Amino acid sequence: MTATMTKAKAPKASARDRRGAPRAARRRGPSAYAVLVALIALAGIMLIPFLVVVANALKTPEEYAANGPLAPPEGFNLDGVRDFWERVDFGHVLLNSVLISGSVAVLAVLLSVLNAYALGIGRIRGRMWVLVLLLMANTLPQEALVYPLYYLSKQLGLYDTRLSVIIVFTVVQSAFGTYLLSSVMSAFPRPLLEAARIDGANRWQVLWRVVVPVVRPTLSVLLVFFFVWTWNEFLIPLVFLISNENQTVSVALGVLQGQRLMDATMSSAAALLGLLPTVLFFLVFQRTLSRGLTAGAIK
Amino acid sequence: MTTRDGGAGRPRAGLRSRERLAYLPYLVPGVLLFTAVIGVPFLMNLGTSFTEWSGVGSPRWVGLDNYRELAEDAEFWASFRHNVLVIVGMAIVPTAVGLVLASVLTDVIDRRFGPRTAAALRACVYLPQVLPVVITGVVWSWLLAPENGAVNELLDAVGLGSLAHDWLGDPATALWSVLGVMVWMQIGFPLVVFMSGLQRVDPSLYEAAEIDGAAWARRFWHVTVPQIRPEIFVVLLWTTIAALKAFPQIFVLTKGGPGGATNVPSYYSYVSFFEKTDVGYGSAIATVLTLIIIALTVVFLRVQGRDLGEER
């Protein structure tokens, strides 16, 4: 119990420390610089494939054939990108992905919070088994669900709709959220809950005014994970979204890749357009997250 | 966890359980959606695994025939052995490396070079995680291509041209190449989860340890690892399960080839469904995979429950 108390107080203490004694304790020995250099090298290795993609997306097919994949592009040629954009009506496909992933991220976080409140804070009887059961949503291989889901969605008239994919992935993603949040909430300081209850707050108010603000950093991490995971899903969207107007980025690219109609420069143009939105989203999230964390700590 | 409620709280036991029941309504939406989207389809799949069915017409009941066939299927067992290696590439290596990286970034980089440097480095390592698997497949099968592939050209450029290779096309290297791509893809996930966990840790703990003269390795084992133990469990379980469902990675990189050298059960079930249209057999493979995953999850949660219970 004492362990959880110190844990919960830690963020406040750290914020105070960082403001109070800012950079005084910093010592940069040679070993610290060695670590920094090693990490920068690792970061470089992680980034090289991205650079190769960008470089080749800007080449003409002739240039690629003549100079190979490693040469830097001679000019700024967006023909490959434009060709690909027009061929798959990429703007529309992008909108579908944003709509589906965004809806799933918000709905799945909401569902995770409700589930985790009952399991982690409520500690209802048999919570371990409920948790294991809910976890199956994300742990089951989707191959074991895709045939029956296909069949059922046809019966319900939901086949080839974006709504069907949103519903499926809200449930699938919320399993991880429930697991992580239950684990975090079970370490929630009980006296804080009891104090709120004594002050006359009901369970619903305790959830939104006491519990959610404290676990907010975890929620923003979950929001990002859910968005990205749904964006990247392939098998179920491929089976469910057969008409062009409903396709997601992954499905459109997968279909095109399967047809083997793309040359090397168009492949990299496709890869560039496919990864740009998620990279952009991620860069934005980086800032929101660090801001969110500080805001939470000062309160 | 349960031991705490035992002796001391006995007189209030009735109140306790009523108190707990009041939280049940919060579980209703989750349970209803789960039943419709996961429960019912799963049982339907289980039913299909006892039948012979091509996807059209009515399935024919064959009892355990599919499972008997599976037990003698050498291709199925080979795919299983490959999956053990995939667990190393997608779960064990990324978790271990992610733990060390998270600790170094928090303990050394953040404190010596500032949080901005740490965040930037974290972003670079996490970046492959945001890539859709389909895109990763497009990128890497092209980087690893035998003719004109960037990896071979790079080896050539640094004078190691003799190592140039058909990385994904040679049965001897295909699986290892896939594992390498998987480590590249996967490593950012443990890193981000561990670093967000380390935000909870009071920096004065590290400072105290440092003043006491504890070297980095000691701080790693005695401060970092114990503090984020819940996250380590979550990540290890999650990545292991992901490794058992490595279908998209295999699909886009090798299609299980060459000659089944990178086949895994999840891909094998897909082939049975859509290429061999042997839906019953595919369902049986998917069911076996499911049972393994359920067993693994139960074991993990038990160990975790006991571990966290002891701490309290």
XYZ file of N, CA and C in Angstrom, chain A residues 18-119:
306
model
N 12.027 19.600 -10.838
C 12.549 20.098 -12.110
C 12.530 21.606 -12.179
N 11.505 22.203 -11.561
C 11.471 23.655 -11.596
C 12.439 24.253 -10.589
N 12.497 23.619 -9.391
C 13.300 24.156 -8.291
C 14.792 24.131 -8.567
N 15.321 22.940 -8.800
C 16.762 22.798 -9.012
C 16.995 22.371 -10.451
N 16.994 23.352 -11.377
C 16.877 22.976 -12.776
C 18.028 22.125 -13.316
N 19.097 22.729 -13.689
C 20.120 21.966 -14.407
C 21.385 21.784 -13.571
N 21.275 22.068 -12.279
C 22.466 22.086 -11.444
C 23.113 20.698 -11.344
N 22.287 19.661 -11.264
C 22.809 18.326 -10.981
C 23.404 17.651 -12.212
N 23.383 18.339 -13.353
C 23.846 17.709 -14.582
C 25.346 17.531 -14.638
N 25.773 16.302 -14.834
C 27.186 16.066 -15.090
C 27.279 15.267 -16.383
N 28.050 15.787 -17.335
C 28.156 15.093 -18.616
C 29.557 14.503 -18.755
N 29.732 13.314 -18.215
C 31.019 12.643 -18.330
C 31.196 12.085 -19.731
N 32.422 11.575 -20.043
C 32.658 10.986 -21.370
C 31.733 9.799 -21.634
N 31.402 9.021 -20.604
C 30.538 7.862 -20.824
C 29.140 8.305 -21.235
N 28.683 9.433 -20.679
C 27.373 9.957 -21.056
C 27.365 10.334 -22.534
N 28.476 10.934 -23.005
C 28.561 11.288 -24.422
C 28.624 10.045 -25.299
N 29.334 9.000 -24.828
C 29.402 7.746 -25.583
C 28.005 7.167 -25.762
N 27.215 7.207 -24.689
C 25.840 6.700 -24.756
C 25.047 7.517 -25.767
N 25.219 8.841 -25.714
C 24.482 9.717 -26.623
C 24.821 9.385 -28.079
N 26.116 9.211 -28.361
C 26.541 8.907 -29.727
C 25.953 7.565 -30.187
N 26.013 6.564 -29.315
C 25.469 5.248 -29.662
C 23.982 5.344 -29.973
N 23.258 6.127 -29.183
C 21.817 6.250 -29.395
C 21.506 7.010 -30.675
N 22.334 8.019 -30.984
C 22.117 8.765 -32.227
C 22.358 7.837 -33.419
N 23.387 6.968 -33.317
C 23.651 6.000 -34.378
C 22.461 5.064 -34.557
N 21.911 4.583 -33.440
C 20.742 3.699 -33.503
C 19.565 4.413 -34.165
N 19.334 5.674 -33.742
C 18.239 6.456 -34.328
C 18.432 6.578 -35.832
N 19.707 6.760 -36.268
C 20.002 6.844 -37.695
C 19.606 5.573 -38.423
N 19.974 4.413 -37.835
C 19.633 3.131 -38.468
C 18.122 2.980 -38.588
N 17.389 3.413 -37.555
C 15.934 3.305 -37.594
C 15.346 4.182 -38.705
N 16.031 5.300 -38.990
C 15.469 6.276 -39.923
C 15.846 6.025 -41.389
N 16.953 5.283 -41.629
C 17.439 5.124 -42.998
C 16.352 4.647 -43.976
N 15.573 3.603 -43.626
C 14.549 3.174 -44.589
C 13.580 4.293 -44.981
N 13.277 5.181 -44.013
C 12.372 6.296 -44.330
C 13.020 7.235 -45.351
N 14.313 7.504 -45.136
C 15.016 8.397 -46.055
C 15.052 7.795 -47.460
N 15.295 6.486 -47.531
C 15.344 5.819 -48.833
C 13.992 5.940 -49.541
N 12.914 5.773 -48.780
C 11.574 5.898 -49.366
C 11.363 7.296 -49.940
N 11.676 8.323 -49.140
C 11.464 9.698 -49.585
C 12.300 9.977 -50.834
N 13.584 9.563 -50.789
C 14.478 9.831 -51.913
C 13.928 9.221 -53.198
N 13.436 7.986 -53.135
C 13.012 7.304 -54.349
C 11.639 7.732 -54.829
N 10.823 8.261 -53.905
C 9.516 8.757 -54.316
C 9.661 9.999 -55.185
N 10.821 10.671 -55.079
C 11.031 11.916 -55.817
C 11.767 11.695 -57.144
N 12.035 10.414 -57.494
C 12.758 10.132 -58.730
C 11.801 9.782 -59.862
N 12.290 9.973 -61.090
C 11.552 9.458 -62.241
C 11.963 7.998 -62.429
N 11.101 7.186 -63.061
C 11.446 5.770 -63.273
C 12.788 5.604 -63.993
N 13.096 6.506 -64.960
C 14.354 6.392 -65.709
C 15.541 6.618 -64.780
N 15.392 7.608 -63.929
C 16.450 7.936 -62.985
C 16.718 6.749 -62.063
N 15.638 6.103 -61.599
C 15.775 4.958 -60.714
C 16.507 3.822 -61.408
N 16.105 3.562 -62.653
C 16.725 2.471 -63.409
C 18.210 2.742 -63.624
N 18.575 4.023 -63.855
C 19.961 4.359 -64.161
C 20.841 4.393 -62.915
N 20.346 4.974 -61.814
C 21.205 5.232 -60.651
C 20.996 4.297 -59.470
N 19.912 3.518 -59.500
C 19.658 2.617 -58.374
C 19.007 3.323 -57.199
N 18.691 2.577 -56.155
C 17.905 3.119 -55.041
C 18.690 4.034 -54.094
N 20.031 3.927 -54.074
C 20.784 4.664 -53.051
C 21.136 6.093 -53.452
N 21.164 6.350 -54.779
C 21.545 7.684 -55.224
C 20.506 8.708 -54.791
N 20.962 9.908 -54.405
C 19.984 10.957 -54.071
C 19.232 11.382 -55.328
N 17.978 11.842 -55.167
C 17.215 12.243 -56.356
C 17.848 13.459 -57.028
N 17.765 13.510 -58.372
C 18.374 14.626 -59.108
C 17.524 15.884 -59.014
N 16.230 15.678 -58.964
C 15.346 16.841 -58.879
C 14.225 16.568 -57.908
N 13.202 17.377 -58.013
C 12.060 17.234 -57.125
C 10.873 16.814 -57.983
N 10.827 15.514 -58.298
C 9.831 15.027 -59.242
C 8.661 14.387 -58.506
N 7.481 14.991 -58.618
C 6.326 14.485 -57.887
C 5.370 13.689 -58.783
N 5.833 13.330 -59.999
C 4.947 12.619 -60.923
C 4.456 11.302 -60.335
N 5.381 10.539 -59.748
C 5.013 9.251 -59.150
C 3.953 9.440 -58.088
N 4.160 10.453 -57.231
C 3.213 10.727 -56.164
C 1.857 11.115 -56.750
N 1.877 12.008 -57.783
C 0.627 12.472 -58.378
C -0.114 11.319 -59.064
N 0.636 10.510 -59.811
C 0.029 9.352 -60.484
C -0.683 8.458 -59.492
N 0.038 8.183 -58.405
C -0.526 7.278 -57.407
C -1.761 7.897 -56.759
N -1.674 9.194 -56.429
C -2.791 9.900 -55.784
C -4.051 9.779 -56.637
N -3.885 10.026 -57.948
C -5.049 10.010 -58.821
C -5.571 8.594 -59.019
N -4.676 7.633 -59.137
C -5.108 6.268 -59.423
C -6.011 5.711 -58.329
N -5.670 5.998 -57.049
C -6.477 5.418 -55.964
C -7.424 6.428 -55.327
N -7.559 7.645 -55.904
C -8.374 8.695 -55.288
C -7.978 8.820 -53.821
N -6.690 9.123 -53.608
C -6.089 9.009 -52.283
C -6.757 9.907 -51.240
N -7.229 11.093 -51.662
C -7.888 11.995 -50.711
C -9.060 11.328 -50.023
N -9.848 10.605 -50.814
C -11.027 9.943 -50.270
C -10.633 8.785 -49.350
N -9.627 8.026 -49.814
C -9.134 6.893 -49.041
C -8.602 7.359 -47.684
N -7.900 8.496 -47.720
C -7.336 9.086 -46.511
C -8.448 9.453 -45.529
N -9.495 10.064 -46.069
C -10.631 10.469 -45.241
C -11.257 9.252 -44.558
N -11.408 8.160 -45.320
C -11.957 6.927 -44.741
C -11.116 6.440 -43.575
N -9.788 6.440 -43.762
C -8.897 5.970 -42.702
C -8.997 6.858 -41.464
N -9.029 8.193 -41.684
C -9.120 9.117 -40.556
C -10.422 8.901 -39.802
N -11.509 8.776 -40.567
C -12.831 8.586 -39.965
C -12.874 7.310 -39.131
N -12.398 6.210 -39.710
C -12.463 4.922 -39.028
C -11.526 4.904 -37.817
N -10.256 5.306 -38.018
C -9.282 5.230 -36.921
C -9.629 6.195 -35.800
N -10.079 7.413 -36.167
C -10.442 8.402 -35.159
C -11.622 7.949 -34.319
N -12.674 7.451 -34.966
C -13.848 6.973 -34.232
C -13.456 5.838 -33.302
N -12.663 4.901 -33.829
C -12.279 3.750 -33.022
C -11.458 4.197 -31.811
N -10.495 5.116 -32.020
C -9.626 5.545 -30.917
C -10.461 6.119 -29.774
N -11.390 7.036 -30.105
C -12.188 7.684 -29.066
C -13.123 6.686 -28.394
N -13.851 5.906 -29.201
C -14.819 4.975 -28.636
C -14.139 3.887 -27.811
N -12.982 3.414 -28.289
C -12.299 2.329 -27.577
C -11.709 2.820 -26.250
N -11.214 4.074 -26.209
C -10.712 4.610 -24.938
C -11.864 4.729 -23.948
N -13.015 5.218 -24.444
C -14.201 5.345 -23.599
C -14.598 3.990 -23.014
N -14.652 2.991 -23.877
C -15.046 1.647 -23.452
C -14.026 1.075 -22.462
N -12.732 1.346 -22.716
C -11.676 0.850 -21.824
C -11.820 1.461 -20.435
N -12.120 2.784 -20.400
C -12.248 3.457 -19.110
C -13.390 2.837 -18.308
N -14.532 2.607 -18.967
C -15.685 2.022 -18.267
C -15.351 0.628 -17.755
N -14.765 -0.202 -18.630
C -14.404 -1.560 -18.228
C -13.412 -1.550 -17.072
N -12.366 -0.725 -17.206
C -11.292 -0.723 -16.221
C -11.783 -0.171 -14.881
N -12.759 0.744 -14.929
C -13.323 1.287 -13.694
C -13.969 0.176 -12.876
N -14.715 -0.669 -13.557
C -15.371 -1.782 -12.867
C -14.348 -2.815 -12.393
N -13.315 -3.056 -13.200
C -12.364 -4.132 -12.887
C -11.263 -3.664 -11.940
